[in-house]
Amino acid sequence: MFRIKKYDKVVLFFFAAIVIGFSLIWLFEERFDRDEWITNPRMRYKMADHIVSSDTLIGKTKEEVIFILGSPDADNLIEVDHVSYDIGKAPSFFKSGERQLIVFFESNLAFEVAVVSSED
């Protein structure tokens, strides 16, 4: 008869907890939706991480990025080919500044997308 040892039960429990945790994170992560991005600018922070992690914009031309994300916001980066979008503030117990999604271009192709915070 096969018996599971106490150590094996603990390992199995933690493995199951990790799998369930990652599944829930994946399930509830907000994915990019163009219509929601354009119509609700203050909630963009929910989609910004997905845009960065999925490389949605990498390799796109500036015109394609502007078509996907809409007209960029004005910002103060100088001598860098980029577009910038305000994404609002995520709810937090701590004071946090406005956040921006910045898409950097080289030879008119997006090569990096980053979320940056500005201090209030």
Backbone as XML, in Angstrom:
<?xml version="1.0"?>
<chain id="A" units="angstrom">
  <residue number="1" name="MET">
    <atom name="N" x="0.841" y="-1.175" z="0.000"/>
    <atom name="CA" x="0.000" y="0.000" z="0.000"/>
    <atom name="C" x="0.895" y="1.250" z="0.000"/>
  </residue>
  <residue number="2" name="PHE">
    <atom name="N" x="0.515" y="2.230" z="-0.788"/>
    <atom name="CA" x="1.292" y="3.462" z="-0.938"/>
    <atom name="C" x="0.796" y="4.503" z="0.056"/>
  </residue>
  <residue number="3" name="ARG">
    <atom name="N" x="1.724" y="5.040" z="0.847"/>
    <atom name="CA" x="1.375" y="6.087" z="1.814"/>
    <atom name="C" x="2.199" y="7.334" z="1.504"/>
  </residue>
  <residue number="4" name="ILE">
    <atom name="N" x="1.538" y="8.499" z="1.577"/>
    <atom name="CA" x="2.218" y="9.767" z="1.363"/>
    <atom name="C" x="2.833" y="10.206" z="2.687"/>
  </residue>
  <residue number="5" name="LYS">
    <atom name="N" x="4.098" y="10.497" z="2.654"/>
    <atom name="CA" x="4.803" y="10.926" z="3.855"/>
    <atom name="C" x="4.434" y="12.364" z="4.186"/>
  </residue>
  <residue number="6" name="LYS">
    <atom name="N" x="4.649" y="12.722" z="5.424"/>
    <atom name="CA" x="4.318" y="14.065" z="5.898"/>
    <atom name="C" x="5.050" y="15.135" z="5.080"/>
  </residue>
  <residue number="7" name="TYR">
    <atom name="N" x="6.339" y="14.920" z="4.801"/>
    <atom name="CA" x="7.134" y="15.855" z="4.001"/>
    <atom name="C" x="6.539" y="16.017" z="2.601"/>
  </residue>
  <residue number="8" name="ASP">
    <atom name="N" x="6.125" y="14.945" z="1.988"/>
    <atom name="CA" x="5.526" y="14.987" z="0.658"/>
    <atom name="C" x="4.205" y="15.760" z="0.658"/>
  </residue>
  <residue number="9" name="LYS">
    <atom name="N" x="3.443" y="15.630" z="1.732"/>
    <atom name="CA" x="2.184" y="16.382" z="1.847"/>
    <atom name="C" x="2.449" y="17.888" z="1.890"/>
  </residue>
  <residue number="10" name="VAL">
    <atom name="N" x="3.470" y="18.291" z="2.649"/>
    <atom name="CA" x="3.812" y="19.707" z="2.763"/>
    <atom name="C" x="4.262" y="20.253" z="1.407"/>
  </residue>
  <residue number="11" name="VAL">
    <atom name="N" x="5.126" y="19.528" z="0.716"/>
    <atom name="CA" x="5.597" y="19.950" z="-0.598"/>
    <atom name="C" x="4.440" y="20.043" z="-1.578"/>
  </residue>
  <residue number="12" name="LEU">
    <atom name="N" x="3.563" y="19.054" z="-1.568"/>
    <atom name="CA" x="2.396" y="19.057" z="-2.454"/>
    <atom name="C" x="1.480" y="20.241" z="-2.148"/>
  </residue>
  <residue number="13" name="PHE">
    <atom name="N" x="1.289" y="20.548" z="-0.867"/>
    <atom name="CA" x="0.447" y="21.682" z="-0.474"/>
    <atom name="C" x="1.016" y="23.000" z="-1.008"/>
  </residue>
  <residue number="14" name="PHE">
    <atom name="N" x="2.323" y="23.219" z="-0.818"/>
    <atom name="CA" x="2.930" y="24.467" z="-1.292"/>
    <atom name="C" x="2.943" y="24.551" z="-2.818"/>
  </residue>
  <residue number="15" name="PHE">
    <atom name="N" x="3.167" y="23.442" z="-3.484"/>
    <atom name="CA" x="3.116" y="23.428" z="-4.945"/>
    <atom name="C" x="1.718" y="23.804" z="-5.441"/>
  </residue>
  <residue number="16" name="ALA">
    <atom name="N" x="0.689" y="23.216" z="-4.825"/>
    <atom name="CA" x="-0.696" y="23.533" z="-5.208"/>
    <atom name="C" x="-1.007" y="25.003" z="-4.929"/>
  </residue>
  <residue number="17" name="ALA">
    <atom name="N" x="-0.523" y="25.532" z="-3.800"/>
    <atom name="CA" x="-0.764" y="26.940" z="-3.468"/>
    <atom name="C" x="-0.121" y="27.860" z="-4.486"/>
  </residue>
  <residue number="18" name="ILE">
    <atom name="N" x="1.083" y="27.522" z="-4.924"/>
    <atom name="CA" x="1.773" y="28.347" z="-5.922"/>
    <atom name="C" x="1.029" y="28.308" z="-7.250"/>
  </residue>
  <residue number="19" name="VAL">
    <atom name="N" x="0.607" y="27.138" z="-7.684"/>
    <atom name="CA" x="-0.131" y="27.008" z="-8.940"/>
    <atom name="C" x="-1.440" y="27.782" z="-8.875"/>
  </residue>
  <residue number="20" name="ILE">
    <atom name="N" x="-2.162" y="27.659" z="-7.790"/>
    <atom name="CA" x="-3.433" y="28.383" z="-7.635"/>
    <atom name="C" x="-3.185" y="29.892" z="-7.598"/>
  </residue>
  <residue number="21" name="GLY">
    <atom name="N" x="-2.148" y="30.328" z="-6.890"/>
    <atom name="CA" x="-1.829" y="31.761" z="-6.820"/>
    <atom name="C" x="-1.524" y="32.356" z="-8.176"/>
  </residue>
  <residue number="22" name="PHE">
    <atom name="N" x="-0.650" y="31.699" z="-8.938"/>
    <atom name="CA" x="-0.323" y="32.212" z="-10.271"/>
    <atom name="C" x="-1.537" y="32.173" z="-11.199"/>
  </residue>
  <residue number="23" name="SER">
    <atom name="N" x="-2.370" y="31.170" z="-11.051"/>
    <atom name="CA" x="-3.583" y="31.084" z="-11.874"/>
    <atom name="C" x="-4.530" y="32.243" z="-11.588"/>
  </residue>
  <residue number="24" name="LEU">
    <atom name="N" x="-4.684" y="32.568" z="-10.320"/>
    <atom name="CA" x="-5.563" y="33.683" z="-9.954"/>
    <atom name="C" x="-5.005" y="35.012" z="-10.436"/>
  </residue>
  <residue number="25" name="ILE">
    <atom name="N" x="-3.693" y="35.189" z="-10.329"/>
    <atom name="CA" x="-3.078" y="36.425" z="-10.824"/>
    <atom name="C" x="-3.318" y="36.548" z="-12.318"/>
  </residue>
  <residue number="26" name="TRP">
    <atom name="N" x="-3.089" y="35.475" z="-13.054"/>
    <atom name="CA" x="-3.290" y="35.491" z="-14.512"/>
    <atom name="C" x="-4.753" y="35.749" z="-14.845"/>
  </residue>
  <residue number="27" name="LEU">
    <atom name="N" x="-5.661" y="35.133" z="-14.109"/>
    <atom name="CA" x="-7.089" y="35.264" z="-14.384"/>
    <atom name="C" x="-7.589" y="36.687" z="-14.178"/>
  </residue>
  <residue number="28" name="PHE">
    <atom name="N" x="-7.093" y="37.348" z="-13.123"/>
    <atom name="CA" x="-7.608" y="38.670" z="-12.794"/>
    <atom name="C" x="-6.756" y="39.822" z="-13.314"/>
  </residue>
  <residue number="29" name="GLU">
    <atom name="N" x="-5.667" y="39.526" z="-14.017"/>
    <atom name="CA" x="-4.858" y="40.585" z="-14.609"/>
    <atom name="C" x="-5.655" y="41.265" z="-15.723"/>
  </residue>
  <residue number="30" name="GLU">
    <atom name="N" x="-5.639" y="42.572" z="-15.700"/>
    <atom name="CA" x="-6.355" y="43.354" z="-16.712"/>
    <atom name="C" x="-5.562" y="43.342" z="-18.010"/>
  </residue>
  <residue number="31" name="ARG">
    <atom name="N" x="-6.170" y="42.871" z="-19.066"/>
    <atom name="CA" x="-5.510" y="42.848" z="-20.361"/>
    <atom name="C" x="-5.837" y="44.113" z="-21.148"/>
  </residue>
  <residue number="32" name="PHE">
    <atom name="N" x="-4.963" y="44.435" z="-22.089"/>
    <atom name="CA" x="-5.138" y="45.648" z="-22.879"/>
    <atom name="C" x="-6.410" y="45.568" z="-23.719"/>
  </residue>
  <residue number="33" name="ASP">
    <atom name="N" x="-7.199" y="46.623" z="-23.652"/>
    <atom name="CA" x="-8.406" y="46.774" z="-24.464"/>
    <atom name="C" x="-8.371" y="48.189" z="-25.021"/>
  </residue>
  <residue number="34" name="ARG">
    <atom name="N" x="-8.234" y="48.319" z="-26.329"/>
    <atom name="CA" x="-8.059" y="49.622" z="-26.968"/>
    <atom name="C" x="-9.200" y="50.584" z="-26.645"/>
  </residue>
  <residue number="35" name="ASP">
    <atom name="N" x="-10.432" y="50.101" z="-26.726"/>
    <atom name="CA" x="-11.586" y="50.974" z="-26.454"/>
    <atom name="C" x="-11.570" y="51.479" z="-25.017"/>
  </residue>
  <residue number="36" name="GLU">
    <atom name="N" x="-11.282" y="50.599" z="-24.068"/>
    <atom name="CA" x="-11.222" y="50.995" z="-22.659"/>
    <atom name="C" x="-10.058" y="51.966" z="-22.421"/>
  </residue>
  <residue number="37" name="TRP">
    <atom name="N" x="-8.929" y="51.734" z="-23.075"/>
    <atom name="CA" x="-7.755" y="52.611" z="-22.956"/>
    <atom name="C" x="-8.103" y="54.034" z="-23.379"/>
  </residue>
  <residue number="38" name="ILE">
    <atom name="N" x="-8.792" y="54.164" z="-24.494"/>
    <atom name="CA" x="-9.095" y="55.487" z="-25.047"/>
    <atom name="C" x="-10.223" y="56.182" z="-24.288"/>
  </residue>
  <residue number="39" name="THR">
    <atom name="N" x="-11.247" y="55.440" z="-23.882"/>
    <atom name="CA" x="-12.406" y="56.072" z="-23.252"/>
    <atom name="C" x="-12.251" y="56.316" z="-21.753"/>
  </residue>
  <residue number="40" name="ASN">
    <atom name="N" x="-11.328" y="55.625" z="-21.096"/>
    <atom name="CA" x="-11.206" y="55.753" z="-19.649"/>
    <atom name="C" x="-9.742" y="55.958" z="-19.238"/>
  </residue>
  <residue number="41" name="PRO">
    <atom name="N" x="-9.169" y="57.132" z="-19.512"/>
    <atom name="CA" x="-7.742" y="57.368" z="-19.262"/>
    <atom name="C" x="-7.299" y="57.191" z="-17.812"/>
  </residue>
  <residue number="42" name="ARG">
    <atom name="N" x="-8.145" y="57.439" z="-16.835"/>
    <atom name="CA" x="-7.756" y="57.332" z="-15.428"/>
    <atom name="C" x="-7.626" y="55.881" z="-14.966"/>
  </residue>
  <residue number="43" name="MET">
    <atom name="N" x="-8.105" y="54.932" z="-15.762"/>
    <atom name="CA" x="-8.008" y="53.522" z="-15.408"/>
    <atom name="C" x="-6.955" y="52.788" z="-16.241"/>
  </residue>
  <residue number="44" name="ARG">
    <atom name="N" x="-6.154" y="53.535" z="-16.974"/>
    <atom name="CA" x="-5.131" y="52.917" z="-17.825"/>
    <atom name="C" x="-4.099" y="52.146" z="-17.030"/>
  </residue>
  <residue number="45" name="TYR">
    <atom name="N" x="-3.887" y="52.524" z="-15.767"/>
    <atom name="CA" x="-2.880" y="51.849" z="-14.955"/>
    <atom name="C" x="-3.157" y="50.347" z="-14.860"/>
  </residue>
  <residue number="46" name="LYS">
    <atom name="N" x="-4.428" y="49.957" z="-14.996"/>
    <atom name="CA" x="-4.780" y="48.545" z="-14.925"/>
    <atom name="C" x="-4.239" y="47.757" z="-16.118"/>
  </residue>
  <residue number="47" name="MET">
    <atom name="N" x="-4.094" y="48.418" z="-17.266"/>
    <atom name="CA" x="-3.660" y="47.735" z="-18.486"/>
    <atom name="C" x="-2.179" y="47.934" z="-18.787"/>
  </residue>
  <residue number="48" name="ALA">
    <atom name="N" x="-1.541" y="48.887" z="-18.135"/>
    <atom name="CA" x="-0.160" y="49.241" z="-18.467"/>
    <atom name="C" x="0.802" y="48.078" z="-18.278"/>
  </residue>
  <residue number="49" name="ASP">
    <atom name="N" x="0.667" y="47.329" z="-17.196"/>
    <atom name="CA" x="1.582" y="46.211" z="-16.962"/>
    <atom name="C" x="1.459" y="45.153" z="-18.056"/>
  </residue>
  <residue number="50" name="HIS">
    <atom name="N" x="0.251" y="44.917" z="-18.526"/>
    <atom name="CA" x="0.064" y="43.941" z="-19.607"/>
    <atom name="C" x="0.718" y="44.429" z="-20.897"/>
  </residue>
  <residue number="51" name="ILE">
    <atom name="N" x="0.613" y="45.719" z="-21.182"/>
    <atom name="CA" x="1.244" y="46.276" z="-22.383"/>
    <atom name="C" x="2.760" y="46.075" z="-22.321"/>
  </residue>
  <residue number="52" name="VAL">
    <atom name="N" x="3.344" y="46.338" z="-21.161"/>
    <atom name="CA" x="4.791" y="46.199" z="-21.007"/>
    <atom name="C" x="5.213" y="44.730" z="-21.074"/>
  </residue>
  <residue number="53" name="SER">
    <atom name="N" x="4.547" y="43.872" z="-20.324"/>
    <atom name="CA" x="4.989" y="42.480" z="-20.231"/>
    <atom name="C" x="4.712" y="41.664" z="-21.486"/>
  </residue>
  <residue number="54" name="SER">
    <atom name="N" x="3.712" y="42.052" z="-22.268"/>
    <atom name="CA" x="3.364" y="41.263" z="-23.454"/>
    <atom name="C" x="4.091" y="41.712" z="-24.713"/>
  </residue>
  <residue number="55" name="ASP">
    <atom name="N" x="4.879" y="42.778" z="-24.613"/>
    <atom name="CA" x="5.581" y="43.320" z="-25.787"/>
    <atom name="C" x="4.619" y="43.649" z="-26.927"/>
  </residue>
  <residue number="56" name="THR">
    <atom name="N" x="3.429" y="44.087" z="-26.589"/>
    <atom name="CA" x="2.395" y="44.423" z="-27.571"/>
    <atom name="C" x="2.871" y="45.460" z="-28.576"/>
  </residue>
  <residue number="57" name="LEU">
    <atom name="N" x="3.656" y="46.412" z="-28.129"/>
    <atom name="CA" x="4.036" y="47.540" z="-28.990"/>
    <atom name="C" x="5.434" y="47.412" z="-29.588"/>
  </residue>
  <residue number="58" name="ILE">
    <atom name="N" x="6.227" y="46.479" z="-29.121"/>
    <atom name="CA" x="7.604" y="46.329" z="-29.609"/>
    <atom name="C" x="7.594" y="45.995" z="-31.100"/>
  </residue>
  <residue number="59" name="GLY">
    <atom name="N" x="8.409" y="46.755" z="-31.861"/>
    <atom name="CA" x="8.506" y="46.534" z="-33.299"/>
    <atom name="C" x="7.475" y="47.284" z="-34.131"/>
  </residue>
  <residue number="60" name="LYS">
    <atom name="N" x="6.565" y="47.994" z="-33.467"/>
    <atom name="CA" x="5.553" y="48.781" z="-34.174"/>
    <atom name="C" x="6.137" y="50.158" z="-34.507"/>
  </residue>
  <residue number="61" name="THR">
    <atom name="N" x="5.638" y="50.743" z="-35.597"/>
    <atom name="CA" x="6.048" y="52.101" z="-35.950"/>
    <atom name="C" x="5.354" y="53.094" z="-35.023"/>
  </residue>
  <residue number="62" name="LYS">
    <atom name="N" x="5.837" y="54.323" z="-35.008"/>
    <atom name="CA" x="5.219" y="55.357" z="-34.178"/>
    <atom name="C" x="3.760" y="55.560" z="-34.583"/>
  </residue>
  <residue number="63" name="GLU">
    <atom name="N" x="3.485" y="55.531" z="-35.882"/>
    <atom name="CA" x="2.115" y="55.708" z="-36.365"/>
    <atom name="C" x="1.212" y="54.571" z="-35.878"/>
  </residue>
  <residue number="64" name="GLU">
    <atom name="N" x="1.721" y="53.344" z="-35.881"/>
    <atom name="CA" x="0.931" y="52.207" z="-35.396"/>
    <atom name="C" x="0.664" y="52.325" z="-33.899"/>
  </residue>
  <residue number="65" name="VAL">
    <atom name="N" x="1.655" y="52.749" z="-33.129"/>
    <atom name="CA" x="1.475" y="52.923" z="-31.693"/>
    <atom name="C" x="0.424" y="53.992" z="-31.418"/>
  </residue>
  <residue number="66" name="ILE">
    <atom name="N" x="0.498" y="55.098" z="-32.141"/>
    <atom name="CA" x="-0.484" y="56.172" z="-31.947"/>
    <atom name="C" x="-1.878" y="55.705" z="-32.371"/>
  </residue>
  <residue number="67" name="PHE">
    <atom name="N" x="-1.976" y="54.885" z="-33.395"/>
    <atom name="CA" x="-3.274" y="54.330" z="-33.782"/>
    <atom name="C" x="-3.823" y="53.434" z="-32.673"/>
  </residue>
  <residue number="68" name="ILE">
    <atom name="N" x="-2.968" y="52.618" z="-32.073"/>
    <atom name="CA" x="-3.406" y="51.679" z="-31.033"/>
    <atom name="C" x="-3.765" y="52.403" z="-29.740"/>
  </residue>
  <residue number="69" name="LEU">
    <atom name="N" x="-2.907" y="53.345" z="-29.293"/>
    <atom name="CA" x="-3.084" y="53.987" z="-27.990"/>
    <atom name="C" x="-3.747" y="55.357" z="-28.048"/>
  </residue>
  <residue number="70" name="GLY">
    <atom name="N" x="-3.911" y="55.925" z="-29.232"/>
    <atom name="CA" x="-4.497" y="57.256" z="-29.349"/>
    <atom name="C" x="-3.427" y="58.334" z="-29.289"/>
  </residue>
  <residue number="71" name="SER">
    <atom name="N" x="-3.866" y="59.573" z="-29.275"/>
    <atom name="CA" x="-2.937" y="60.708" z="-29.263"/>
    <atom name="C" x="-2.137" y="60.740" z="-27.973"/>
  </residue>
  <residue number="72" name="PRO">
    <atom name="N" x="-0.813" y="60.916" z="-28.075"/>
    <atom name="CA" x="0.011" y="60.955" z="-26.868"/>
    <atom name="C" x="-0.181" y="62.257" z="-26.098"/>
  </residue>
  <residue number="73" name="ASP">
    <atom name="N" x="0.205" y="62.210" z="-24.823"/>
    <atom name="CA" x="0.159" y="63.397" z="-23.972"/>
    <atom name="C" x="1.482" y="64.145" z="-24.086"/>
  </residue>
  <residue number="74" name="ALA">
    <atom name="N" x="1.442" y="65.416" z="-23.767"/>
    <atom name="CA" x="2.670" y="66.219" z="-23.775"/>
    <atom name="C" x="3.519" y="65.833" z="-22.573"/>
  </residue>
  <residue number="75" name="ASP">
    <atom name="N" x="4.833" y="65.861" z="-22.742"/>
    <atom name="CA" x="5.737" y="65.589" z="-21.626"/>
    <atom name="C" x="7.018" y="66.382" z="-21.805"/>
  </residue>
  <residue number="76" name="ASN">
    <atom name="N" x="7.988" y="66.145" z="-20.933"/>
    <atom name="CA" x="9.187" y="66.977" z="-20.947"/>
    <atom name="C" x="10.477" y="66.212" z="-21.259"/>
  </residue>
  <residue number="77" name="LEU">
    <atom name="N" x="10.401" y="65.044" z="-21.853"/>
    <atom name="CA" x="11.625" y="64.353" z="-22.269"/>
    <atom name="C" x="12.171" y="65.038" z="-23.513"/>
  </residue>
  <residue number="78" name="ILE">
    <atom name="N" x="13.440" y="65.349" z="-23.505"/>
    <atom name="CA" x="14.051" y="66.072" z="-24.612"/>
    <atom name="C" x="15.067" y="65.169" z="-25.296"/>
  </residue>
  <residue number="79" name="GLU">
    <atom name="N" x="15.170" y="65.316" z="-26.594"/>
    <atom name="CA" x="16.152" y="64.597" z="-27.406"/>
    <atom name="C" x="15.998" y="63.080" z="-27.354"/>
  </residue>
  <residue number="80" name="VAL">
    <atom name="N" x="14.783" y="62.606" z="-27.111"/>
    <atom name="CA" x="14.510" y="61.175" z="-27.122"/>
    <atom name="C" x="13.263" y="60.970" z="-27.974"/>
  </residue>
  <residue number="81" name="ASP">
    <atom name="N" x="13.342" y="60.085" z="-28.965"/>
    <atom name="CA" x="12.183" y="59.807" z="-29.803"/>
    <atom name="C" x="11.249" y="58.880" z="-29.026"/>
  </residue>
  <residue number="82" name="HIS">
    <atom name="N" x="10.092" y="59.409" z="-28.615"/>
    <atom name="CA" x="9.176" y="58.662" z="-27.765"/>
    <atom name="C" x="7.763" y="59.244" z="-27.850"/>
  </residue>
  <residue number="83" name="VAL">
    <atom name="N" x="6.818" y="58.513" z="-27.292"/>
    <atom name="CA" x="5.474" y="59.021" z="-27.028"/>
    <atom name="C" x="5.157" y="58.672" z="-25.582"/>
  </residue>
  <residue number="84" name="SER">
    <atom name="N" x="4.330" y="59.487" z="-24.953"/>
    <atom name="CA" x="4.045" y="59.332" z="-23.531"/>
    <atom name="C" x="2.538" y="59.411" z="-23.300"/>
  </residue>
  <residue number="85" name="TYR">
    <atom name="N" x="2.036" y="58.557" z="-22.386"/>
    <atom name="CA" x="0.610" y="58.519" z="-22.061"/>
    <atom name="C" x="0.445" y="58.513" z="-20.548"/>
  </residue>
  <residue number="86" name="ASP">
    <atom name="N" x="-0.388" y="59.430" z="-20.030"/>
    <atom name="CA" x="-0.722" y="59.415" z="-18.612"/>
    <atom name="C" x="-1.592" y="58.190" z="-18.345"/>
  </residue>
  <residue number="87" name="ILE">
    <atom name="N" x="-1.275" y="57.470" z="-17.270"/>
    <atom name="CA" x="-2.061" y="56.271" z="-16.959"/>
    <atom name="C" x="-2.742" y="56.363" z="-15.602"/>
  </residue>
  <residue number="88" name="GLY">
    <atom name="N" x="-2.673" y="57.502" z="-14.966"/>
    <atom name="CA" x="-3.376" y="57.685" z="-13.702"/>
    <atom name="C" x="-2.615" y="57.113" z="-12.524"/>
  </residue>
  <residue number="89" name="LYS">
    <atom name="N" x="-3.290" y="57.073" z="-11.381"/>
    <atom name="CA" x="-2.703" y="56.579" z="-10.140"/>
    <atom name="C" x="-3.393" y="55.283" z="-9.751"/>
  </residue>
  <residue number="90" name="ALA">
    <atom name="N" x="-2.596" y="54.300" z="-9.424"/>
    <atom name="CA" x="-3.158" y="53.064" z="-8.887"/>
    <atom name="C" x="-3.554" y="53.306" z="-7.436"/>
  </residue>
  <residue number="91" name="PRO">
    <atom name="N" x="-4.634" y="52.692" z="-6.959"/>
    <atom name="CA" x="-5.005" y="52.854" z="-5.556"/>
    <atom name="C" x="-3.864" y="52.367" z="-4.654"/>
  </residue>
  <residue number="92" name="SER">
    <atom name="N" x="-3.568" y="53.150" z="-3.618"/>
    <atom name="CA" x="-2.454" y="52.794" z="-2.752"/>
    <atom name="C" x="-2.642" y="53.432" z="-1.389"/>
  </residue>
  <residue number="93" name="PHE">
    <atom name="N" x="-2.095" y="52.780" z="-0.363"/>
    <atom name="CA" x="-2.120" y="53.352" z="0.975"/>
    <atom name="C" x="-1.054" y="54.425" z="1.132"/>
  </residue>
  <residue number="94" name="PHE">
    <atom name="N" x="-0.089" y="54.399" z="0.242"/>
    <atom name="CA" x="1.020" y="55.339" z="0.300"/>
    <atom name="C" x="0.838" y="56.411" z="-0.763"/>
  </residue>
  <residue number="95" name="LYS">
    <atom name="N" x="1.442" y="57.561" z="-0.525"/>
    <atom name="CA" x="1.385" y="58.647" z="-1.495"/>
    <atom name="C" x="2.156" y="58.235" z="-2.743"/>
  </residue>
  <residue number="96" name="SER">
    <atom name="N" x="1.517" y="58.367" z="-3.887"/>
    <atom name="CA" x="2.204" y="58.039" z="-5.137"/>
    <atom name="C" x="1.883" y="59.099" z="-6.177"/>
  </residue>
  <residue number="97" name="GLY">
    <atom name="N" x="2.814" y="59.307" z="-7.062"/>
    <atom name="CA" x="2.633" y="60.308" z="-8.096"/>
    <atom name="C" x="1.923" y="59.746" z="-9.307"/>
  </residue>
  <residue number="98" name="GLU">
    <atom name="N" x="1.688" y="60.618" z="-10.249"/>
    <atom name="CA" x="1.102" y="60.197" z="-11.515"/>
    <atom name="C" x="2.058" y="59.239" z="-12.219"/>
  </residue>
  <residue number="99" name="ARG">
    <atom name="N" x="1.513" y="58.324" z="-12.958"/>
    <atom name="CA" x="2.338" y="57.381" z="-13.701"/>
    <atom name="C" x="2.141" y="57.600" z="-15.189"/>
  </residue>
  <residue number="100" name="GLN">
    <atom name="N" x="3.175" y="57.280" z="-15.953"/>
    <atom name="CA" x="3.122" y="57.414" z="-17.404"/>
    <atom name="C" x="3.632" y="56.153" z="-18.054"/>
  </residue>
  <residue number="101" name="LEU">
    <atom name="N" x="3.043" y="55.841" z="-19.200"/>
    <atom name="CA" x="3.546" y="54.790" z="-20.071"/>
    <atom name="C" x="4.332" y="55.497" z="-21.163"/>
  </residue>
  <residue number="102" name="ILE">
    <atom name="N" x="5.601" y="55.142" z="-21.303"/>
    <atom name="CA" x="6.446" y="55.779" z="-22.315"/>
    <atom name="C" x="6.916" y="54.711" z="-23.292"/>
  </residue>
  <residue number="103" name="VAL">
    <atom name="N" x="6.740" y="55.005" z="-24.581"/>
    <atom name="CA" x="7.188" y="54.110" z="-25.640"/>
    <atom name="C" x="8.360" y="54.789" z="-26.330"/>
  </residue>
  <residue number="104" name="PHE">
    <atom name="N" x="9.516" y="54.129" z="-26.327"/>
    <atom name="CA" x="10.730" y="54.673" z="-26.929"/>
    <atom name="C" x="10.927" y="54.082" z="-28.326"/>
  </residue>
  <residue number="105" name="PHE">
    <atom name="N" x="11.392" y="54.937" z="-29.244"/>
    <atom name="CA" x="11.580" y="54.522" z="-30.637"/>
    <atom name="C" x="13.029" y="54.687" z="-31.066"/>
  </residue>
  <residue number="106" name="GLU">
    <atom name="N" x="13.432" y="53.810" z="-31.952"/>
    <atom name="CA" x="14.715" y="53.920" z="-32.616"/>
    <atom name="C" x="14.474" y="53.534" z="-34.068"/>
  </residue>
  <residue number="107" name="SER">
    <atom name="N" x="14.868" y="54.396" z="-34.999"/>
    <atom name="CA" x="14.602" y="54.185" z="-36.430"/>
    <atom name="C" x="13.114" y="53.977" z="-36.682"/>
  </residue>
  <residue number="108" name="ASN">
    <atom name="N" x="12.282" y="54.742" z="-35.966"/>
    <atom name="CA" x="10.825" y="54.745" z="-36.074"/>
    <atom name="C" x="10.170" y="53.438" z="-35.646"/>
  </residue>
  <residue number="109" name="LEU">
    <atom name="N" x="10.875" y="52.565" z="-34.927"/>
    <atom name="CA" x="10.288" y="51.330" z="-34.409"/>
    <atom name="C" x="10.393" y="51.318" z="-32.888"/>
  </residue>
  <residue number="110" name="ALA">
    <atom name="N" x="9.309" y="50.918" z="-32.232"/>
    <atom name="CA" x="9.306" y="50.843" z="-30.774"/>
    <atom name="C" x="10.258" y="49.746" z="-30.317"/>
  </residue>
  <residue number="111" name="PHE">
    <atom name="N" x="11.187" y="50.096" z="-29.412"/>
    <atom name="CA" x="12.110" y="49.089" z="-28.909"/>
    <atom name="C" x="12.013" y="48.904" z="-27.399"/>
  </residue>
  <residue number="112" name="GLU">
    <atom name="N" x="11.334" y="49.832" z="-26.704"/>
    <atom name="CA" x="11.176" y="49.702" z="-25.258"/>
    <atom name="C" x="9.898" y="50.396" z="-24.821"/>
  </residue>
  <residue number="113" name="VAL">
    <atom name="N" x="9.214" y="49.777" z="-23.862"/>
    <atom name="CA" x="8.014" y="50.360" z="-23.263"/>
    <atom name="C" x="8.213" y="50.305" z="-21.753"/>
  </residue>
  <residue number="114" name="ALA">
    <atom name="N" x="7.982" y="51.428" z="-21.077"/>
    <atom name="CA" x="8.224" y="51.489" z="-19.645"/>
    <atom name="C" x="7.129" y="52.284" z="-18.948"/>
  </residue>
  <residue number="115" name="VAL">
    <atom name="N" x="6.888" y="51.922" z="-17.693"/>
    <atom name="CA" x="5.980" y="52.690" z="-16.833"/>
    <atom name="C" x="6.852" y="53.433" z="-15.854"/>
  </residue>
  <residue number="116" name="VAL">
    <atom name="N" x="6.689" y="54.760" z="-15.782"/>
    <atom name="CA" x="7.467" y="55.581" z="-14.865"/>
    <atom name="C" x="6.524" y="56.391" z="-13.969"/>
  </residue>
  <residue number="117" name="SER">
    <atom name="N" x="6.984" y="56.671" z="-12.771"/>
    <atom name="CA" x="6.197" y="57.460" z="-11.812"/>
    <atom name="C" x="6.836" y="58.814" z="-11.621"/>
  </residue>
  <residue number="118" name="SER">
    <atom name="N" x="6.002" y="59.811" z="-11.453"/>
    <atom name="CA" x="6.491" y="61.140" z="-11.104"/>
    <atom name="C" x="6.039" y="61.430" z="-9.689"/>
  </residue>
  <residue number="119" name="GLU">
    <atom name="N" x="6.874" y="62.100" z="-8.945"/>
    <atom name="CA" x="6.545" y="62.436" z="-7.549"/>
    <atom name="C" x="5.632" y="63.658" z="-7.514"/>
  </residue>
  <residue number="120" name="ASP">
    <atom name="N" x="4.694" y="63.633" z="-6.588"/>
    <atom name="CA" x="3.787" y="64.784" z="-6.390"/>
    <atom name="C" x="4.487" y="65.907" z="-5.699"/>
  </residue>
</chain>
